[in-house]
PDB file of C-alpha atoms in Angstrom:
ATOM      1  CA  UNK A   1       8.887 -30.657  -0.451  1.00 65.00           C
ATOM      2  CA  UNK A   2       8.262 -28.591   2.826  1.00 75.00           C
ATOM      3  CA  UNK A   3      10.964 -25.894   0.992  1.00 79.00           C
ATOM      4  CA  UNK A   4       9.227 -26.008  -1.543  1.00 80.00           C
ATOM      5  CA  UNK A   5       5.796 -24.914   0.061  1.00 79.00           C
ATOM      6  CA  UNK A   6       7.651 -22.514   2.095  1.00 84.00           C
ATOM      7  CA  UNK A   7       8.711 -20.974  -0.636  1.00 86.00           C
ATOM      8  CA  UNK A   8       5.221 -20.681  -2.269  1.00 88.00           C
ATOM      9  CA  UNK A   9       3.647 -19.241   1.043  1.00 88.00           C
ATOM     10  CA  UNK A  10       6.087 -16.218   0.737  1.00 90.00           C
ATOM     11  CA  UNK A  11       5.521 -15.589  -2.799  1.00 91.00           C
ATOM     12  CA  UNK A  12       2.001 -15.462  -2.306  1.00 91.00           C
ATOM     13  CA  UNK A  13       2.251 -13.345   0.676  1.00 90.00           C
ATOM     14  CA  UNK A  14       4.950 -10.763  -1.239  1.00 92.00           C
ATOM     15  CA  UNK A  15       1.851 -11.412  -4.201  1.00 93.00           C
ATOM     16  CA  UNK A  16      -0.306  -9.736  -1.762  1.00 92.00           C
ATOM     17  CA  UNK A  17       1.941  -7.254   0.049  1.00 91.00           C
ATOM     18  CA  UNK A  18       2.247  -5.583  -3.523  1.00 92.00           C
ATOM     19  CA  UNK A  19      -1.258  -5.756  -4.158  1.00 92.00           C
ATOM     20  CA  UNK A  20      -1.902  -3.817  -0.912  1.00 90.00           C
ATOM     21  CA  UNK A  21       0.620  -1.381  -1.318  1.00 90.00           C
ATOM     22  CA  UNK A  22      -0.223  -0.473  -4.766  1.00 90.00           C
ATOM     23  CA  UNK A  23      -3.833  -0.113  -4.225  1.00 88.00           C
ATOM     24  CA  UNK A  24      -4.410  -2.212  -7.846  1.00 90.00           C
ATOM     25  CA  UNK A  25      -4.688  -5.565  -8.372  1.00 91.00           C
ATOM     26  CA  UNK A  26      -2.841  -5.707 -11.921  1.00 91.00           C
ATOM     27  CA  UNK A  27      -0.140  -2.978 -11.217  1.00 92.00           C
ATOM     28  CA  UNK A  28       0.620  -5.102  -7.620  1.00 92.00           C
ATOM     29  CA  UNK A  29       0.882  -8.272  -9.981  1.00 92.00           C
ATOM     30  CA  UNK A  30       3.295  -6.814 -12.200  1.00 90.00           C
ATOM     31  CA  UNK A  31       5.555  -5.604  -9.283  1.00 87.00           C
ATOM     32  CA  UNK A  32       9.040  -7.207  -9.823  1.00 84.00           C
ATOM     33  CA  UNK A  33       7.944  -7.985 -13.177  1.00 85.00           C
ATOM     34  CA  UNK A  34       5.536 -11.096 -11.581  1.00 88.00           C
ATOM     35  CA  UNK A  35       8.911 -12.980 -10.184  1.00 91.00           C
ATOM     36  CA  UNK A  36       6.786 -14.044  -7.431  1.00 92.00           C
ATOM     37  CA  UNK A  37       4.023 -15.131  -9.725  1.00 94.00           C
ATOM     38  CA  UNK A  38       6.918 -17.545 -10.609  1.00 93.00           C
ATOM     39  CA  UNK A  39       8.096 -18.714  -7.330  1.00 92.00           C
ATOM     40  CA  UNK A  40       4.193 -19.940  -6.379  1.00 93.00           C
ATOM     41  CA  UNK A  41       3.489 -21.990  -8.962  1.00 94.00           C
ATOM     42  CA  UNK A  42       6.245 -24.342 -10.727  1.00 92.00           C
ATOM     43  CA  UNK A  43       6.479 -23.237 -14.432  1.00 93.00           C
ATOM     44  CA  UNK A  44       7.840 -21.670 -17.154  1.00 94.00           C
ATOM     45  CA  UNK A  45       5.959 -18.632 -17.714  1.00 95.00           C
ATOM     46  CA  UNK A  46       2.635 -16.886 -16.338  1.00 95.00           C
ATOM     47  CA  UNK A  47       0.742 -14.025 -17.822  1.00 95.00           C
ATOM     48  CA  UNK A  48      -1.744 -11.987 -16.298  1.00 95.00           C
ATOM     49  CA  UNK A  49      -4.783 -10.809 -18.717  1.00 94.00           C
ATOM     50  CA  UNK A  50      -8.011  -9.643 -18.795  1.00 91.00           C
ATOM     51  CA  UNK A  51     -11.156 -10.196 -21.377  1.00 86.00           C
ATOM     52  CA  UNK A  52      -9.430  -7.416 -23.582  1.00 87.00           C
ATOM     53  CA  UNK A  53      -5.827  -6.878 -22.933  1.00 91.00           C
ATOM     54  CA  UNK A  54      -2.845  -9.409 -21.992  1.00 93.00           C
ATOM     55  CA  UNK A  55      -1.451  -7.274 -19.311  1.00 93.00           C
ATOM     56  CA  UNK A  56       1.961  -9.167 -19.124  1.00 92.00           C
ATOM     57  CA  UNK A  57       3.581 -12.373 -19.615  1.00 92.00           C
ATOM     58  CA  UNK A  58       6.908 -13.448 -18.192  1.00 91.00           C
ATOM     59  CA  UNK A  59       9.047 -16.412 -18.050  1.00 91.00           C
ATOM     60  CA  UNK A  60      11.149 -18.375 -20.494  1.00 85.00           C
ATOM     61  CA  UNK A  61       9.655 -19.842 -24.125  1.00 87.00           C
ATOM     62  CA  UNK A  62       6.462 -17.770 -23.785  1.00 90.00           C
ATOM     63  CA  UNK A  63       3.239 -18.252 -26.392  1.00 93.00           C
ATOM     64  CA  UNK A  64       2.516 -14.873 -28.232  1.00 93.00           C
ATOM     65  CA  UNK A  65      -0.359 -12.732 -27.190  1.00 93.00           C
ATOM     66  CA  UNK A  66      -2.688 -14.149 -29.384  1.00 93.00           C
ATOM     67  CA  UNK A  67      -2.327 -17.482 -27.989  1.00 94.00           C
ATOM     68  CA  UNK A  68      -2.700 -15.963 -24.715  1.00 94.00           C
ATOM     69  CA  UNK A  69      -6.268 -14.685 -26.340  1.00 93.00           C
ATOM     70  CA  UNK A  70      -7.420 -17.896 -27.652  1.00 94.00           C
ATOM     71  CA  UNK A  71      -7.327 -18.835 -23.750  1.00 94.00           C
ATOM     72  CA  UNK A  72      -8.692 -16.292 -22.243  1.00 93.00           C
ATOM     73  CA  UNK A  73     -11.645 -16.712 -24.880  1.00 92.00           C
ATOM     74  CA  UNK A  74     -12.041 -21.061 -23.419  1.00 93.00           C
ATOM     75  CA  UNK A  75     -11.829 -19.805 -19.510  1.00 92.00           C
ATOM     76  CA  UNK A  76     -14.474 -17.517 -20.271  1.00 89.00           C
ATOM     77  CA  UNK A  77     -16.546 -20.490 -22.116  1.00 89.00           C
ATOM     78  CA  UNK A  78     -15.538 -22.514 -19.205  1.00 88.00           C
ATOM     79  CA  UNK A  79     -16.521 -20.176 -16.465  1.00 84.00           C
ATOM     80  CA  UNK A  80     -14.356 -22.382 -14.022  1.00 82.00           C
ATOM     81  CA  UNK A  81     -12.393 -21.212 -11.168  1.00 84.00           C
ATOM     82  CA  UNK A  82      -9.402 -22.864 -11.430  1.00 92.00           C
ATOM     83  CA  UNK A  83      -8.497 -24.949 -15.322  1.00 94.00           C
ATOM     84  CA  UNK A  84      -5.317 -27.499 -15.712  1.00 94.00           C
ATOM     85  CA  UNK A  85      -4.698 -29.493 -18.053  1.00 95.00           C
ATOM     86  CA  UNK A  86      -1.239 -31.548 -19.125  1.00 94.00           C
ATOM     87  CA  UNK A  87      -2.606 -31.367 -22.918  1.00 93.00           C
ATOM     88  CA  UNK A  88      -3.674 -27.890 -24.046  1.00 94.00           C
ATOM     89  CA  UNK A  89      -4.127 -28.397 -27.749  1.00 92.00           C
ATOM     90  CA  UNK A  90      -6.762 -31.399 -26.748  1.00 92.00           C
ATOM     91  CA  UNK A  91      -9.103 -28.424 -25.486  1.00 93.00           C
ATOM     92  CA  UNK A  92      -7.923 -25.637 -27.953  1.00 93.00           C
ATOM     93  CA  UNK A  93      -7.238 -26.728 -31.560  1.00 88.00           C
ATOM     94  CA  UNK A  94      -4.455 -23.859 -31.924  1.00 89.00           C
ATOM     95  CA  UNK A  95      -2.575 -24.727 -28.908  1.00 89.00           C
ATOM     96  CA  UNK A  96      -1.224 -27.701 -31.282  1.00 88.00           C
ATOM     97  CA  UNK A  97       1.083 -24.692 -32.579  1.00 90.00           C
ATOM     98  CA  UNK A  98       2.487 -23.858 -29.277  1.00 91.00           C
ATOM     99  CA  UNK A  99       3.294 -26.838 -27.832  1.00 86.00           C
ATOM    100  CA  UNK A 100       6.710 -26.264 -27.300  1.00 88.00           C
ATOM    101  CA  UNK A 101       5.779 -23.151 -25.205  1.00 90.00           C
ATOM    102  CA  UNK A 102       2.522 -24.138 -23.584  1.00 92.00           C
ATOM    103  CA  UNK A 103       1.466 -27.845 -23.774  1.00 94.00           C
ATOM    104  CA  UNK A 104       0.386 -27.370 -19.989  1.00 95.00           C
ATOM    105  CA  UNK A 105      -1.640 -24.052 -18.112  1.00 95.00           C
ATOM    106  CA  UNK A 106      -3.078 -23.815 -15.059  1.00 97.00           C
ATOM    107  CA  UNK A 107      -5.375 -21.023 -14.591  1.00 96.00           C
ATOM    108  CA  UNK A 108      -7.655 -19.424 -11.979  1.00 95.00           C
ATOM    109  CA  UNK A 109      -9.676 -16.139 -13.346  1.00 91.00           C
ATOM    110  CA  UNK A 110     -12.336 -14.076 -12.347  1.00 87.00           C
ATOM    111  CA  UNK A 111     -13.988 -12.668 -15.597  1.00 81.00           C
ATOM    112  CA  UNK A 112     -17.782 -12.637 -14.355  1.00 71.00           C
ATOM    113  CA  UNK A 113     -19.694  -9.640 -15.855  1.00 64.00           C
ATOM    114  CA  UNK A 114     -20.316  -8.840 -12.194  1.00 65.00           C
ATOM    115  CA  UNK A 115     -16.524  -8.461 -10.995  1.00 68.00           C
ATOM    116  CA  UNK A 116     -15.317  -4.611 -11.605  1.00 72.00           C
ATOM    117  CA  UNK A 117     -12.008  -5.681 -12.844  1.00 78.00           C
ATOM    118  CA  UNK A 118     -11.915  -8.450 -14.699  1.00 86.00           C
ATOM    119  CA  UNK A 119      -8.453 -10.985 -14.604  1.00 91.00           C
ATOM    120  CA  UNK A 120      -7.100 -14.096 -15.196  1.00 94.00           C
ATOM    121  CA  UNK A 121      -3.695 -16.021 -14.469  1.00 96.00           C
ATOM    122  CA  UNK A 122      -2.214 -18.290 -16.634  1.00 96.00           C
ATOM    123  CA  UNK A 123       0.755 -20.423 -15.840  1.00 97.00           C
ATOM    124  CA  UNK A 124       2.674 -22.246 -18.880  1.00 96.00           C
ATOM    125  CA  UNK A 125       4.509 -25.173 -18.640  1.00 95.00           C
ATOM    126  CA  UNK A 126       6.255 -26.303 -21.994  1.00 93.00           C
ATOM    127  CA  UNK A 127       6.233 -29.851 -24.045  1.00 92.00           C
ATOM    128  CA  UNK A 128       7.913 -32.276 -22.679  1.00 88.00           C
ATOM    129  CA  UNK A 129       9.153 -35.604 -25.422  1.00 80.00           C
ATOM    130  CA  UNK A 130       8.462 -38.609 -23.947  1.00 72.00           C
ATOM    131  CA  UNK A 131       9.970 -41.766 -25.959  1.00 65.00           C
ATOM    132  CA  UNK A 132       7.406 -44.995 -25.092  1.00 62.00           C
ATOM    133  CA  UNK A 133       8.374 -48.241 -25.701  1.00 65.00           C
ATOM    134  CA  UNK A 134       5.820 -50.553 -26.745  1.00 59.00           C
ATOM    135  CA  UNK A 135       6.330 -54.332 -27.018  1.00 61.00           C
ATOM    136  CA  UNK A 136       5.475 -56.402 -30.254  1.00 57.00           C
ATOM    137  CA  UNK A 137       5.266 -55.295 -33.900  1.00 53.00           C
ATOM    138  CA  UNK A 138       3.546 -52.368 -34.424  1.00 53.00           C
ATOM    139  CA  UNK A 139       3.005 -52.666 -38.323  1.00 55.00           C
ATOM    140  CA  UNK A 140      -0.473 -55.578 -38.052  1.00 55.00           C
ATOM    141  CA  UNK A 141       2.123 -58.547 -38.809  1.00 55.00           C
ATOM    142  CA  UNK A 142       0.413 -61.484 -36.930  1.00 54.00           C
ATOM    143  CA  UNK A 143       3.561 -61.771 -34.028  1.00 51.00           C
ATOM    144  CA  UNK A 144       5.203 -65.193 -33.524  1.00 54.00           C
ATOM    145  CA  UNK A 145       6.766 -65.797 -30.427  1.00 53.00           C
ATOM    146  CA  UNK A 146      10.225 -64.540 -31.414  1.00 53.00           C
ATOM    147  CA  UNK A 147       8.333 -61.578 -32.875  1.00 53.00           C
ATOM    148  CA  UNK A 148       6.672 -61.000 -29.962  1.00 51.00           C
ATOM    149  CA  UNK A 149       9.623 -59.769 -27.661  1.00 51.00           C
ATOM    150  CA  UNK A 150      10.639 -57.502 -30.156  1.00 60.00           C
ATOM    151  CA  UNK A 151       9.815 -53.909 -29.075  1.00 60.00           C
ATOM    152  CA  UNK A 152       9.606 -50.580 -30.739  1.00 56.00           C
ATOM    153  CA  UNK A 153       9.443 -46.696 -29.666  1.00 59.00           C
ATOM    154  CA  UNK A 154       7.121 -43.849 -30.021  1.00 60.00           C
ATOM    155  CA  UNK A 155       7.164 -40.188 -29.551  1.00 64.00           C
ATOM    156  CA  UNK A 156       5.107 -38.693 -27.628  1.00 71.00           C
ATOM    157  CA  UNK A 157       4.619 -35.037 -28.124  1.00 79.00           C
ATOM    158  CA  UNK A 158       2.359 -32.614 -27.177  1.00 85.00           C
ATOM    159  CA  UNK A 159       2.071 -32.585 -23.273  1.00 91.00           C
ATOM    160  CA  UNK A 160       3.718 -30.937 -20.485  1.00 93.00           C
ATOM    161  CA  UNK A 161       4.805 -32.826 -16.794  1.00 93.00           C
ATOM    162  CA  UNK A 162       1.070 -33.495 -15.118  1.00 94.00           C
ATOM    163  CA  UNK A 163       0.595 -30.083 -12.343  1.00 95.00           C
ATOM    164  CA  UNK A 164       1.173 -31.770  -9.050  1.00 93.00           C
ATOM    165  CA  UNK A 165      -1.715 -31.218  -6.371  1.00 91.00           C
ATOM    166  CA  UNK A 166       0.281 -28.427  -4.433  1.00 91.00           C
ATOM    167  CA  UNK A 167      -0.104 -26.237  -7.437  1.00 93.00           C
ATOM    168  CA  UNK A 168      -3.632 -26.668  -7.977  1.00 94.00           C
ATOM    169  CA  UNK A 169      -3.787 -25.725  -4.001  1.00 91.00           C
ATOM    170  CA  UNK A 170      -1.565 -22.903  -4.527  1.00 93.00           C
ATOM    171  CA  UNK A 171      -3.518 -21.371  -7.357  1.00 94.00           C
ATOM    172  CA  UNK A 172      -7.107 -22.085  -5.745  1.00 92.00           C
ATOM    173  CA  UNK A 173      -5.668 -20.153  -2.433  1.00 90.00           C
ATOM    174  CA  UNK A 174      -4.342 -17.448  -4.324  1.00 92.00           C
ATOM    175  CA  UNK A 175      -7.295 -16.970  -5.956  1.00 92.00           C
ATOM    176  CA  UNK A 176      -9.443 -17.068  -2.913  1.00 89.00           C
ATOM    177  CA  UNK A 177      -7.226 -14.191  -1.644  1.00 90.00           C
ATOM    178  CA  UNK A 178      -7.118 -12.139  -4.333  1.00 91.00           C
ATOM    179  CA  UNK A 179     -11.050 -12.445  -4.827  1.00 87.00           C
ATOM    180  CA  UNK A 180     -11.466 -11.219  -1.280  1.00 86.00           C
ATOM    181  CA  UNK A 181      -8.873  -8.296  -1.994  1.00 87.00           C
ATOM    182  CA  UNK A 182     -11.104  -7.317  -4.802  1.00 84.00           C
ATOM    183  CA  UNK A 183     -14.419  -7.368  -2.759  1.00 80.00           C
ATOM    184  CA  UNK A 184     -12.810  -5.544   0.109  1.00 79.00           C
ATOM    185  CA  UNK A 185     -11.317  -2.704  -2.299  1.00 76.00           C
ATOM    186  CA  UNK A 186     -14.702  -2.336  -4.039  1.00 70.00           C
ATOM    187  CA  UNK A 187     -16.689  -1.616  -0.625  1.00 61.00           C
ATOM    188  CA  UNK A 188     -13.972   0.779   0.363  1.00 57.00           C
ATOM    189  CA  UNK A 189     -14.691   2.238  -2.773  1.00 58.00           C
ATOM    190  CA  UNK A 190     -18.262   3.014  -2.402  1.00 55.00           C
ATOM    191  CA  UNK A 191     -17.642   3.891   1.347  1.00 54.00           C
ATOM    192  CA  UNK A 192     -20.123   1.084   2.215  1.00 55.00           C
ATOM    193  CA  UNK A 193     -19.642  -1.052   4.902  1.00 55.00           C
ATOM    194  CA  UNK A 194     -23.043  -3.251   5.032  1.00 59.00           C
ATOM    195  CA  UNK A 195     -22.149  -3.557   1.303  1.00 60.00           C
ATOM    196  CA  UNK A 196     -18.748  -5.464   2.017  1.00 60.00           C
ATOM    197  CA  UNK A 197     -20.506  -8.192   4.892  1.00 66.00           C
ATOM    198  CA  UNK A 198     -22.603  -8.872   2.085  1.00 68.00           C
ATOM    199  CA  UNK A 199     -19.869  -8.968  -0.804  1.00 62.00           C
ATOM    200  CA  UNK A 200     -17.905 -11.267   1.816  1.00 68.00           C
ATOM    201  CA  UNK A 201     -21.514 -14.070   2.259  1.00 68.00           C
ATOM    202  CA  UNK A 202     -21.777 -13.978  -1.138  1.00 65.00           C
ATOM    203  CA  UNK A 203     -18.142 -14.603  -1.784  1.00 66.00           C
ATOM    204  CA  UNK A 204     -17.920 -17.860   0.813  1.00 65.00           C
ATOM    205  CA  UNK A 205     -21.606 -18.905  -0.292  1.00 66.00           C
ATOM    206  CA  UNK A 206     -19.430 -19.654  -4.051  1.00 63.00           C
ATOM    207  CA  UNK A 207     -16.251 -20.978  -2.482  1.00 60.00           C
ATOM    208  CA  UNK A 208     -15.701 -24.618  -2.760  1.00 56.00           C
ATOM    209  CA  UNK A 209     -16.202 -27.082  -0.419  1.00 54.00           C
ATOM    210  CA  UNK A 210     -12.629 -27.921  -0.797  1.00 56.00           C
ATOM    211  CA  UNK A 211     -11.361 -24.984   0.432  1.00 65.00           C
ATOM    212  CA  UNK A 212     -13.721 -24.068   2.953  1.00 66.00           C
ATOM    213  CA  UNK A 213     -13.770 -27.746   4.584  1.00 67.00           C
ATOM    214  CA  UNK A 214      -9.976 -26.975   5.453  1.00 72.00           C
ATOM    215  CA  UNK A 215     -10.770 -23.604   6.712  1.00 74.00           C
ATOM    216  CA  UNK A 216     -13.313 -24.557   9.151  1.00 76.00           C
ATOM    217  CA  UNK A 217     -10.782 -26.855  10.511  1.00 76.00           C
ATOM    218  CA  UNK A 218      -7.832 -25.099  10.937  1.00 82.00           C
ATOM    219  CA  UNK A 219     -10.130 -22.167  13.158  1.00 80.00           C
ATOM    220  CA  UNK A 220     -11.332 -25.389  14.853  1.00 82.00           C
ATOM    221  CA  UNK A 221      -7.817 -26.266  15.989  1.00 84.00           C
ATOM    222  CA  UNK A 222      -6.016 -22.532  16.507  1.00 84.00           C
ATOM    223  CA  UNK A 223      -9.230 -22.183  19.218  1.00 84.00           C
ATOM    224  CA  UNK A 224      -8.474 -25.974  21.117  1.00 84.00           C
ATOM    225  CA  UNK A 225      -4.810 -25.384  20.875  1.00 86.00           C
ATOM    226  CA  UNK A 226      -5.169 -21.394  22.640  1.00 85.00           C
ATOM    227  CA  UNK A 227      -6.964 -23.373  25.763  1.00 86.00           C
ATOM    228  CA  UNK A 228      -3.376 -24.941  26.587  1.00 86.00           C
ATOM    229  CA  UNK A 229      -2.431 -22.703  29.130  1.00 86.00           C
ATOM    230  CA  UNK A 230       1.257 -23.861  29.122  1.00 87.00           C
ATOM    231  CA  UNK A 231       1.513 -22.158  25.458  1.00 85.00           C
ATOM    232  CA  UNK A 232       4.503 -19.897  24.824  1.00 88.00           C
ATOM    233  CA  UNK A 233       3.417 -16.227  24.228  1.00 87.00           C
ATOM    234  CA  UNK A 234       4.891 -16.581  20.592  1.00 86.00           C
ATOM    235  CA  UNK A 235       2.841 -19.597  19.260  1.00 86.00           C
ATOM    236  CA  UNK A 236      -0.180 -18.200  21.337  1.00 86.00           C
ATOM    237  CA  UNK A 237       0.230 -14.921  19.285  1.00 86.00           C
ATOM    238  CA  UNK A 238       0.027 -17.128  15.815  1.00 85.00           C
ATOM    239  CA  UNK A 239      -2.579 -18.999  16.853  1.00 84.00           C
ATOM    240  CA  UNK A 240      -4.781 -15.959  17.867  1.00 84.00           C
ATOM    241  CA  UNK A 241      -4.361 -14.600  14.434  1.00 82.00           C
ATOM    242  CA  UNK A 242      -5.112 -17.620  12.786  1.00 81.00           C
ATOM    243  CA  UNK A 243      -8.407 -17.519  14.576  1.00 78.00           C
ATOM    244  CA  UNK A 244      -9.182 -14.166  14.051  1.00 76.00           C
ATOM    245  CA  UNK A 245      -8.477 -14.690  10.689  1.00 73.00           C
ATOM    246  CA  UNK A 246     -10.633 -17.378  10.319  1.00 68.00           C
ATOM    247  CA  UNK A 247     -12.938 -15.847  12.318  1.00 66.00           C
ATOM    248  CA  UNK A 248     -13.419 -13.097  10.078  1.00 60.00           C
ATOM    249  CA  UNK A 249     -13.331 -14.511   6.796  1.00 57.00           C
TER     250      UNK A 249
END
C-alpha cells in the first residue's frame, strides 16, 4: 500500500513538472504520452478532453471517441468535481455498449464557462464477470427442504472493481493542483497580481471541506513540529516548506 502511494505522489509531481515546463496544461498532460496519468490512478486507460475535442486517450481496451463524448456531455450536466462510479451504463444508457472497455470512470474536470481552458480527466477501468451463487431455485418452484440447498449461478456483467478511496484522493488532489496551476498561469497572463490573490480566495472559498480540513492540519503540525529544537536540518528543511506551502495556498 505505502508503494503504492509513493508511487502516485511521483506521478503527480512528474504530472506537474511537465505542466510547468511546457507552459500548457494539455500539451504537459500529454508528455510521455500521459504514462504518468497511468501510474496515479489504478486503471486501464485515461483520456484527457475538453467540451469540444478528446485531446488523447491512452491505455489498453480504450472506448472510441464518441464514447468519450457522451461523457464529457454527463460531467458537464453534472457539474461535479470529481464523478466515480463502478457501473457506467446505469448513468449513461450507451455506456451498456462499452462495457468491456469502460464499465468504471473516475473523473475530475473543470469545464465552467468561467475557466479559460476548459478540461476533463477520465480514467477507465474495464468489466469485470463476476459469477454469484445464489441458494434455492431460482425458477418460482415453491422449495422443499431438499430443494432448498440446491444453489444456482448468475452472471454478473456490466461493472468494473469498486475505485478504492486512495484514488478518489488522488484525483481530488490532482485536481486541486492543476486548478491552482490554471489560476496562477492566467494572472501571469494578464500581468496582474491583485488579480491572482483574488483568483486564489475564490479558488479555496469552492474547495471542499474534505480537502481543506486536511490542509489546515498538516500546516498545523509542520509549525509544532519546527519548535523542536533538536530537529535535524534535513526534516527541518521539509517541514518549512510544507508550511510555507500551506501557508501560501
Amino acid at each position: 500500500y505505502q508503494r503504492r502511494v509513493h508511487g502516485a505522489q511521483k506521478a503527480k509531481l512528474k504530472i506537474m513538472q511537465h505542466i510547468q515546463s511546457k507552459g500548457d496544461l494539455i500539451k504537459g498532460l500529454q508528455e510521455d504520452g500521459g504514462r504518468h496519468l497511468l501510474r496515479l490512478i489504478n486503471c486501464n486507460s485515461v483520456a484527457v478532453a475538453s467540451k469540444d475535442e478528446c485531446y488523447f486517450v491512452t491505455g489498453e481496451n480504450s472506448p472510441p471517441v464518441e464514447f468519450i463524448s457522451d461523457i464529457v456531455k454527463y460531467l458537464l450536466k453534472k457539474n461535479s468535481e470529481v464523478e466515480l462510479t463502478d457501473c457506467l451504463s446505469t448513468l449513461i444508457p450507451t455506456g451498456a455498449n462499452y462495457g468491456k472497455e469502460a464499465s468504471g470512470i473516475l473523473a475530475i474536470s473543470a469545464l465552467e464557462p468561467r475557466v479559460t481552458q476548459p478540461w476533463c480527466i477520465i480514467w477507465f477501468r474495464q468489466e469485470v464477470v463476476q459469477t454469484v451463487r445464489w441458494a434455492g431455485s431460482h425458477t418460482g418452484d415453491v422449495l422443499n427442504p431438499r430443494a432448498s440447498f440446491k444453489c444456482w449461478t448468475e452472471q454478473m456483467r456490466g461493472r468494473s472493481t469498486p475505485w478504492e478511496e486512495e484514488s478518489y484522493r488522488m484525483a481530488s488532489e490532482l485536481r486541486a493542483a492543476l486548478l491552482i496551476w490554471c489560476l496562477e498561469n492566467e494572472a501571469v497572463r494578464l500581468h496582474d497580481v491583485q488579480n491572482l490573490s483574488v483568483l486564489r480566495e475564490q479558488f479555496l472559498a469552492n474547495v471542499s471541506h474534505d480537502l481543506r480540513t486536511p490542509l489546515y492540519s498538516i500546516n498545523a503540525l509542520a509549525e509544532i513540529c519546527l519548535q523542536d529544537p533538536a530537529l535535524p536540518s534535513k526534516v527541518r528543511a521539509n517541514l518549512s516548506t510544507i508550511s510555507q506551502s500551506g501557508t501560501s495556498l
